[in-house]
Short mmCIF file of C-alpha atoms in Angstrom, two decimals:
data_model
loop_
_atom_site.label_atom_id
_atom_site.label_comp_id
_atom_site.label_asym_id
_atom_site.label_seq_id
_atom_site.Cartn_x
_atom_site.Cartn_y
_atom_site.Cartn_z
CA UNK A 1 -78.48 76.52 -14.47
CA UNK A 2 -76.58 74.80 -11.60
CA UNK A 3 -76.03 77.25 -8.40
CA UNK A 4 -72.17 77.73 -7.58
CA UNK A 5 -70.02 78.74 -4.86
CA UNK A 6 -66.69 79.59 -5.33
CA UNK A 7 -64.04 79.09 -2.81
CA UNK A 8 -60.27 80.32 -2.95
CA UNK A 9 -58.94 78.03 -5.07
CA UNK A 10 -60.03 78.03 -8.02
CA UNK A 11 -62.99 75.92 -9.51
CA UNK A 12 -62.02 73.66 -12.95
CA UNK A 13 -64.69 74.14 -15.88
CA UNK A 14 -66.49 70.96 -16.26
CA UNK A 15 -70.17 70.05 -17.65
CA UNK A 16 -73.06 69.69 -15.60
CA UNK A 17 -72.44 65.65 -14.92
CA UNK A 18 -75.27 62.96 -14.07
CA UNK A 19 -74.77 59.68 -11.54
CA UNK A 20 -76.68 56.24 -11.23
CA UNK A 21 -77.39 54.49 -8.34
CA UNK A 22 -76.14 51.07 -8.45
CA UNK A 23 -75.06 48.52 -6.09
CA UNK A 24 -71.29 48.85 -4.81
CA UNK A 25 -68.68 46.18 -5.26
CA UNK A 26 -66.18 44.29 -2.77
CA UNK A 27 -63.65 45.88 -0.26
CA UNK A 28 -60.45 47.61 -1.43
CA UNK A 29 -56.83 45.81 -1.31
CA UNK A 30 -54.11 46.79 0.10
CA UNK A 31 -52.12 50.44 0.26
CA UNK A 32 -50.70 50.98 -2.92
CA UNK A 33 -47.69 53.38 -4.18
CA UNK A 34 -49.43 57.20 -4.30
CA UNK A 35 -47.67 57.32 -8.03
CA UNK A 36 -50.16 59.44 -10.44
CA UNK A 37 -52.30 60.47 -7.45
CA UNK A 38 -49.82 62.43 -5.68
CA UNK A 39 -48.35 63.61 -9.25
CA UNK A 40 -52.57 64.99 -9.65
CA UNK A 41 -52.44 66.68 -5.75
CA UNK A 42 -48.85 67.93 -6.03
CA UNK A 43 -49.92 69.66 -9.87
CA UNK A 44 -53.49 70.68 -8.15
CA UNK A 45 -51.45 73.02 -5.61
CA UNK A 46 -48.83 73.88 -8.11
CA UNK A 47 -51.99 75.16 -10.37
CA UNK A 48 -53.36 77.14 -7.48
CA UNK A 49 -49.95 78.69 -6.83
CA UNK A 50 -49.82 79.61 -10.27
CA UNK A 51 -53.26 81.28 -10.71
CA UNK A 52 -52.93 83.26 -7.70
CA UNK A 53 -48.95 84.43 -8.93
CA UNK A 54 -51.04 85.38 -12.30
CA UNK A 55 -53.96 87.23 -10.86
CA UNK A 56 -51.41 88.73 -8.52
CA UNK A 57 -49.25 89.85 -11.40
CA UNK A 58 -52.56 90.72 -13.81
CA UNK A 59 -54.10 93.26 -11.02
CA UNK A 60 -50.42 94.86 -10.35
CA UNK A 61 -50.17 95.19 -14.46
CA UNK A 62 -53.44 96.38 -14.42
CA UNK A 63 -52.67 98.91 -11.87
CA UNK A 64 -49.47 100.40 -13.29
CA UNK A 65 -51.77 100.60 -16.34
CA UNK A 66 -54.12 103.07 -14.75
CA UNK A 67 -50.74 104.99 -13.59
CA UNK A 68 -49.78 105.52 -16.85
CA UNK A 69 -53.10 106.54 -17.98
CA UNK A 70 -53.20 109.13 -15.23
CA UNK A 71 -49.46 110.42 -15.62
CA UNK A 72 -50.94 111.00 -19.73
CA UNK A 73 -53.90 113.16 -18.92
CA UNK A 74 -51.61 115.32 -16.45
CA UNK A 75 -48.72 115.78 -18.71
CA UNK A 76 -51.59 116.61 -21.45
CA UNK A 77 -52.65 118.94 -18.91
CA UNK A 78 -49.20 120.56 -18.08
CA UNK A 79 -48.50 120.82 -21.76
CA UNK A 80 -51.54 122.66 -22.63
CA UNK A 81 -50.32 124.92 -19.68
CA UNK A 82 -47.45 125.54 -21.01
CA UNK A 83 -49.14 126.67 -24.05
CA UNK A 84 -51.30 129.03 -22.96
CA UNK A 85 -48.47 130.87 -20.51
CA UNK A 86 -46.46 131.15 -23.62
CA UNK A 87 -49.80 132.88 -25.72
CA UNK A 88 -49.83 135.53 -22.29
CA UNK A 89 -46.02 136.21 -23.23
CA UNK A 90 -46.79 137.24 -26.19
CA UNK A 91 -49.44 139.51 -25.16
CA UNK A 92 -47.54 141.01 -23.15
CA UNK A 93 -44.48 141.51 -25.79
CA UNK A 94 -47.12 142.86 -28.01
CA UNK A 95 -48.57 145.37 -25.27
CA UNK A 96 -45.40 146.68 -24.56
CA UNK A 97 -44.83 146.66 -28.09
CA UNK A 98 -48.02 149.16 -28.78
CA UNK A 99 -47.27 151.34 -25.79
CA UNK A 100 -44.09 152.22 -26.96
CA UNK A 101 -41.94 149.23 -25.86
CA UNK A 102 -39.66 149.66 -28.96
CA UNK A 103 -38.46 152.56 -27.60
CA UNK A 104 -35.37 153.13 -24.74
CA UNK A 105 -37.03 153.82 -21.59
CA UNK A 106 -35.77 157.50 -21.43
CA UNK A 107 -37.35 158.39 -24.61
CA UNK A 108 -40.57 156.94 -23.33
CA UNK A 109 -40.20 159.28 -20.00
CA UNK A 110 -39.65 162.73 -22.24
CA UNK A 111 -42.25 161.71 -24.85
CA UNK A 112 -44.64 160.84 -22.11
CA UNK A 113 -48.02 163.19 -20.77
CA UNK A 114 -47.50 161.94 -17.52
CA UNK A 115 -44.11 160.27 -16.80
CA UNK A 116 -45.63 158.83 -13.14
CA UNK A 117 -48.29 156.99 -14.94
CA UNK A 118 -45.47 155.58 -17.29
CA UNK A 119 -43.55 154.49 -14.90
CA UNK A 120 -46.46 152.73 -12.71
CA UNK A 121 -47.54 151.16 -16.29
CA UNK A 122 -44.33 149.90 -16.56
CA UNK A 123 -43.09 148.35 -13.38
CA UNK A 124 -46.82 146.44 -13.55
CA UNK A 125 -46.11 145.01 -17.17
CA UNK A 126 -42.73 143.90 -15.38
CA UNK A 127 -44.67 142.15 -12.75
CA UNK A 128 -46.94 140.56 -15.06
CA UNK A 129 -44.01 139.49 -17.43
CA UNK A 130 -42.36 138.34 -14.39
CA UNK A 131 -45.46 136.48 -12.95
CA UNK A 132 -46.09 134.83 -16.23
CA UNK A 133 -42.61 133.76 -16.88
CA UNK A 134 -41.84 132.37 -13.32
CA UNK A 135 -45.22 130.24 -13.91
CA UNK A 136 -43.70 129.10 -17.66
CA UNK A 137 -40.91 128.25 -15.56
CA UNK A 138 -42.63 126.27 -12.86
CA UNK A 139 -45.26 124.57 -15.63
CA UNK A 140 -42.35 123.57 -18.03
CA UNK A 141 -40.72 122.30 -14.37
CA UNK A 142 -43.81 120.40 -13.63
CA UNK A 143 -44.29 118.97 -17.42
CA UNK A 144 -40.76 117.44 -17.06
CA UNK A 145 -41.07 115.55 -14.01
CA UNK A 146 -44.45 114.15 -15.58
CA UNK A 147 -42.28 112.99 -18.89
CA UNK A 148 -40.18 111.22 -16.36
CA UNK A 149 -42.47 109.62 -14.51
CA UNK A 150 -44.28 108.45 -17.23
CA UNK A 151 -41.24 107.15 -18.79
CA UNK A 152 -40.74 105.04 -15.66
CA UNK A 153 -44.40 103.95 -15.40
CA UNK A 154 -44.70 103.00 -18.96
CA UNK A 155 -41.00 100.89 -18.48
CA UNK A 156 -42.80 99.27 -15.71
CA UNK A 157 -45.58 98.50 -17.35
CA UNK A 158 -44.27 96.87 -20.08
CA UNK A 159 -42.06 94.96 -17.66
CA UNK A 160 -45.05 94.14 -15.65
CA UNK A 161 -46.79 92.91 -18.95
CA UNK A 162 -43.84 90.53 -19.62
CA UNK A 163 -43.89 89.17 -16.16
CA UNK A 164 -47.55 88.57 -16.49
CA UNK A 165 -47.04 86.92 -19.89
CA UNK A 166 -44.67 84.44 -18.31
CA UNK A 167 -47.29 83.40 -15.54
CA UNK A 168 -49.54 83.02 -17.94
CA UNK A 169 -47.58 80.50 -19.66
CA UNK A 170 -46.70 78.77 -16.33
CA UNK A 171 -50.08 78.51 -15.32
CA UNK A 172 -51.23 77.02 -18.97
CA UNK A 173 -48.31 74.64 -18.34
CA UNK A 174 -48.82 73.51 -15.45
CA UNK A 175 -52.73 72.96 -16.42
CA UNK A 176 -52.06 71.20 -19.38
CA UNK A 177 -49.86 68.83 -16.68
CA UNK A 178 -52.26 68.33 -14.77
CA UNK A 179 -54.99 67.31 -17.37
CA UNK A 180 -52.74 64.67 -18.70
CA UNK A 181 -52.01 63.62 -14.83
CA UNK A 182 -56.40 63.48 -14.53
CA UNK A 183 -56.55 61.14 -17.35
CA UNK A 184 -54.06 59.03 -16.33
CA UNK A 185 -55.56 58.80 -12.71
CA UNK A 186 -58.33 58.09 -14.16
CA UNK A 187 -56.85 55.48 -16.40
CA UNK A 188 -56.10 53.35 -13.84
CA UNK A 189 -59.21 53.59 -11.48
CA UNK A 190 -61.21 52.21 -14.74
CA UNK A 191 -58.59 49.54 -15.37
CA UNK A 192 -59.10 48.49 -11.74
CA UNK A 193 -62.23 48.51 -11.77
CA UNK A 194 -62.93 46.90 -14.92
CA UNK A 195 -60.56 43.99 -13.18
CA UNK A 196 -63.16 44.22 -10.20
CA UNK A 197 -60.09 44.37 -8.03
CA UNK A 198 -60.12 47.97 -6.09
CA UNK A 199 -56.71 49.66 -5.73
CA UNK A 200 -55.51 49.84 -2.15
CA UNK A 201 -55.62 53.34 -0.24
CA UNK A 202 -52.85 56.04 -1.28
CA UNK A 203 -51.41 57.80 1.05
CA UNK A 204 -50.94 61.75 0.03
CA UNK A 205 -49.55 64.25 2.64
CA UNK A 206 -53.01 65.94 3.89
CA UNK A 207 -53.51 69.63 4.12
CA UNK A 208 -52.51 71.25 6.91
CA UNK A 209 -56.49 71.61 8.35
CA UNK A 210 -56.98 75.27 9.35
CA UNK A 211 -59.53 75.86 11.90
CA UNK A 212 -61.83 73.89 14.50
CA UNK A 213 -65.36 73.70 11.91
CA UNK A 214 -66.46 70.59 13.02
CA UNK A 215 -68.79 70.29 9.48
CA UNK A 216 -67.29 70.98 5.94
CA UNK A 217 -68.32 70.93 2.44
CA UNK A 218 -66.79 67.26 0.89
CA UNK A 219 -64.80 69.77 -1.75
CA UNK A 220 -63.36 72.80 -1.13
CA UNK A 221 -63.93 74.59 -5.24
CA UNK A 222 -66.97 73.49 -7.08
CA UNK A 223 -69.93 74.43 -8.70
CA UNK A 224 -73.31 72.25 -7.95
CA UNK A 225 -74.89 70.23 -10.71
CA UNK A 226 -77.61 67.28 -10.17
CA UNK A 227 -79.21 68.04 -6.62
CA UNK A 228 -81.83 65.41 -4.54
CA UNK A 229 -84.48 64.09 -5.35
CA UNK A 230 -84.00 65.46 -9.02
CA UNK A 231 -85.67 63.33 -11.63
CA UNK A 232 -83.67 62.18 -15.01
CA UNK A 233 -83.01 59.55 -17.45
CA UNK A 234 -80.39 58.14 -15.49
CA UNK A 235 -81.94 56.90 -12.76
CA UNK A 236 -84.71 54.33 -12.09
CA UNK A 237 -86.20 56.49 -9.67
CA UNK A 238 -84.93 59.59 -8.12
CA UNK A 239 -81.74 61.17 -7.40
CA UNK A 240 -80.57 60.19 -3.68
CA UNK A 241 -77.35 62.38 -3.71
CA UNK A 242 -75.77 65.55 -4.74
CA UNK A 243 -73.48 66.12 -7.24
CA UNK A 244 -70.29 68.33 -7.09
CA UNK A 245 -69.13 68.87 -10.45
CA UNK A 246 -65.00 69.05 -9.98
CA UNK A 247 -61.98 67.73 -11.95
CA UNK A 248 -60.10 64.35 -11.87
CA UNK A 249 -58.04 64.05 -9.19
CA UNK A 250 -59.61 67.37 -6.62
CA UNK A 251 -59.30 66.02 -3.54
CA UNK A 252 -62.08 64.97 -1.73
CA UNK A 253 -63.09 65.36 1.86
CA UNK A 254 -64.75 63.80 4.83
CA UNK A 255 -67.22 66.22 5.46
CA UNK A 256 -66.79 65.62 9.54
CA UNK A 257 -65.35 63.30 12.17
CA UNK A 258 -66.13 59.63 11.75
CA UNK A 259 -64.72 56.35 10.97
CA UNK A 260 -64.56 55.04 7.33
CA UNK A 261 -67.20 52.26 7.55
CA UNK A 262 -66.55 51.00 3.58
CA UNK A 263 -64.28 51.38 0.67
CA UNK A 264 -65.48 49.51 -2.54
CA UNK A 265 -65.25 49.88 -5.88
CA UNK A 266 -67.12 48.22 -9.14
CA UNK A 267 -70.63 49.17 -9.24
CA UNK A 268 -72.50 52.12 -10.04
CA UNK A 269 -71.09 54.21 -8.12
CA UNK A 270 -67.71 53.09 -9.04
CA UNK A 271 -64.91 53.70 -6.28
CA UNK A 272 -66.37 54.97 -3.21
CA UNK A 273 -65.91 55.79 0.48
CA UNK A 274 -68.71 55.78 3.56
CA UNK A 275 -67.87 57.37 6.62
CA UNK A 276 -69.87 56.48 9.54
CA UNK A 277 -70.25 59.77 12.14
CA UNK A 278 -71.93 60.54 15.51
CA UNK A 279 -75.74 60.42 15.70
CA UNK A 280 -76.07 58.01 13.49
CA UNK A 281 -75.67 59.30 9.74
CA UNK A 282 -73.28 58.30 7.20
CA UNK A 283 -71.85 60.44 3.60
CA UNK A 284 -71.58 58.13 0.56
CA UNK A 285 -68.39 60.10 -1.62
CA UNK A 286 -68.29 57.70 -4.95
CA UNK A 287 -67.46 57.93 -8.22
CA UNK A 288 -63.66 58.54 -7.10
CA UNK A 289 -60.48 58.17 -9.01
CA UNK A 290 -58.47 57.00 -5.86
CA UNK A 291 -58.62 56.57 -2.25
CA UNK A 292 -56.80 57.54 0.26
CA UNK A 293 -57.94 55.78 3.61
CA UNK A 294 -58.86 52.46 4.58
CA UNK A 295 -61.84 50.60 6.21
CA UNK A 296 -62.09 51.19 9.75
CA UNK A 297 -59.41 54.24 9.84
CA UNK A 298 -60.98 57.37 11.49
CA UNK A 299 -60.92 60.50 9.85
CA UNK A 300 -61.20 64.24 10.57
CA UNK A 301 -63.64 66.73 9.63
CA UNK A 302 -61.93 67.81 6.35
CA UNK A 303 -59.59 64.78 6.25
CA UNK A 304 -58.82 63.89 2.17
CA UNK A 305 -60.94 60.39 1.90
CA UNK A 306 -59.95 60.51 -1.57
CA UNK A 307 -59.95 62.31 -5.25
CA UNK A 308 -62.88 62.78 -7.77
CA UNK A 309 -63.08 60.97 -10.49
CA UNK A 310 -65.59 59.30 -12.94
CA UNK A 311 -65.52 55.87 -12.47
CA UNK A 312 -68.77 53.83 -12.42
CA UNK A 313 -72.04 54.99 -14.16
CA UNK A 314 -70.94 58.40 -14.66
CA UNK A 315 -70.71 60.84 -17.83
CA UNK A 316 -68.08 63.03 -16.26
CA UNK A 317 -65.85 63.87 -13.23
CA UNK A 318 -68.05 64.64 -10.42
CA UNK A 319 -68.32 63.57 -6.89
CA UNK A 320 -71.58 62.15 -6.08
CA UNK A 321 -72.06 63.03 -2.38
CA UNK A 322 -74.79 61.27 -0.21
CA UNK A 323 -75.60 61.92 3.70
CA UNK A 324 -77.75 58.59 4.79
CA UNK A 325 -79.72 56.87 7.69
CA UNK A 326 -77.98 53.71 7.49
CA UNK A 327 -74.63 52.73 5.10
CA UNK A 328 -76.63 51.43 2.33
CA UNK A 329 -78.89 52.92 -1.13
CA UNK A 330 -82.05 53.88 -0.49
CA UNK A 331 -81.59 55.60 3.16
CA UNK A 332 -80.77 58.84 1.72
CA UNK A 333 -81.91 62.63 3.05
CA UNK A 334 -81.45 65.79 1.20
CA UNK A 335 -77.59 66.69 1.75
CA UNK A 336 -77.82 69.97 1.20
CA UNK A 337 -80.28 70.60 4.14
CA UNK A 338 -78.44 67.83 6.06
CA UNK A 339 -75.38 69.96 5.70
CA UNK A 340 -77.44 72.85 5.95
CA UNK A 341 -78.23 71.64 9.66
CA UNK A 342 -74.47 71.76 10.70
CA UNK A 343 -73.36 74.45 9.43
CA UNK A 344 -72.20 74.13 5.61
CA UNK A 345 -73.92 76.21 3.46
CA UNK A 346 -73.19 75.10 -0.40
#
């Protein structure tokens, strides 16, 4: 089973996806309109907004729910209060009943052994008939405040349930956007790279980057699928990457500070970016359904390079992320550790 890590936004489904190693193709061209790949980052942050609305409104649903519940086992409770106050009413009727009760209170005194005792026995059932219907009182009191409140609860339940209904639809709306957005993306990376003539950098507004890491993961939701060194069908020898297994279109990240050393497209790896940083390393990000720098430009540590795709000799969107000695195949170390080193734990 691949290990994950999820991050706050959250992570598209996708199977665990395989990469060759191949040799990559000329430079890219020139800048080119952002078109579908700013329609696929715009619908990514739309879909983000929209799952956090939903699990917003699910919990608060979810909470009023448990409200309601509660409100139900104390009206149950009051109720069968109720009932049992009224059953010491009647024991009382039927007490005073016995003990002469049906008679006026003067008869009782001259028909009485001890007309003290009488009157002590009778100013006590007066307290306890009192007692028991001030608590009747207080109980029926109590079990009509519940009814109310439970009438409100349930109305906001069910209004809760409607509004979470609605962001459900949103979100499935704005998802099934942004699949048909992937595709196209994708759509045109293959097209250009079948031509063997790379499209030209896009340029999407980058994320405001929060904090001073100086070392990130190269995609912020994910789960991990092919790791180094792995062995498989695909390749001639060994694995000399990891893979990130992400949608179309997720934007991609320079993992730290460096300059972009190459931008190709055509081979194995398909479209992909190296980034040249201090001490001497360079990350390999390929397989990529756009781009969004150019040779030479510098970048920041968490600075979009450009989205995943699956262009190249891949079964699926993935990113294929290397960390290397030199710029080239075949200098590879274990990313995970390399990343490890600085910081990044995946």
């Amino acid at each position: 089973m691949p290990l994950s890590r999820r991050r706050p936004r959250p992570s598209v489904c996708v199977p665990v996806l395989l990469c060759a190693l191949l040799v990559p193709a000329p430079p890219a061209a020139a800048a080119e309109d952002p078109g579908t790949s700013a329609d696929v980052a715009r619908l990514y942050e739309e879909a983000s907004a929209a799952t956090a609305r939903y699990e917003e409104g699910h919990r608060a649903a979810g909470a009023q729910r448990a409200r309601v519940r509660k409100l139900d086992r104390l009206l149950i409770r009051e109720r069968h209060e109720v009932a049992l106050l009224h059953g010491d009413l009647g024991r009382i009727a039927s007490a005073q009943y016995r003990t002469g009760g049906g008679l006026p209170y003067t008869a009782q005194l001259l028909l009485a052994d001890s007309p003290d005792d009488l009157m002590r026995g009778k100013r006590a059932r007066w307290q306890a008939d009192l007692a028991v219907n001030n608590a009747v009182t207080k109980t029926r009191r109590a079990a009509a405040n519940l009814s109310a409140a439970k009438h409100c609860a349930d109305r906001a339940k069910r209004s809760l349930d409607r509004r979470t209904a609605r962001l459900a639809g949103l979100k499935r709306d704005i998802e099934r956007k942004l699949e048909t957005a992937r595709w196209t993306l994708q759509g045109e990376a293959d097209r250009s790279v079948a031509a063997g003539r790379c499209r030209g950098a896009v340029r999407l507004d980058q994320p405001r980057l929060r904090g001073t890491r100086a070392w990130v993961p190269p995609v912020e939701s994910y789960e991990l699928s092919a790791g180094f060194d792995s062995a498989g069908r695909r390749w001639a020898h060994r694995h000399t990457g990891q893979d990130f297994a992400v949608g179309i279109g997720a934007p991609v990240r320079s993992v730290g500070a460096g300059r972009v050393e190459r931008v190709s497209c055509g081979g194995g790896f398909g479209i992909e970016v190296v980034v040249r940083h201090k001490g001497g390393y360079f990350t390999q990000y390929a397989h990529l359904a756009a781009v969004t720098v150019d040779q030479g430009e510098r970048v920041r540590p968490g600075q979009w390079v450009g989205q995943a795709g699956t262009t190249g000799n891949s079964t699926g969107p993935h990113l294929h992320f290397e960390a290397r000695l030199t710029p080239d195949l075949g200098s590879g170390v274990d990313p995970v550790k390399w990343l490890a080193d600085r910081g990044v734990r995946l």
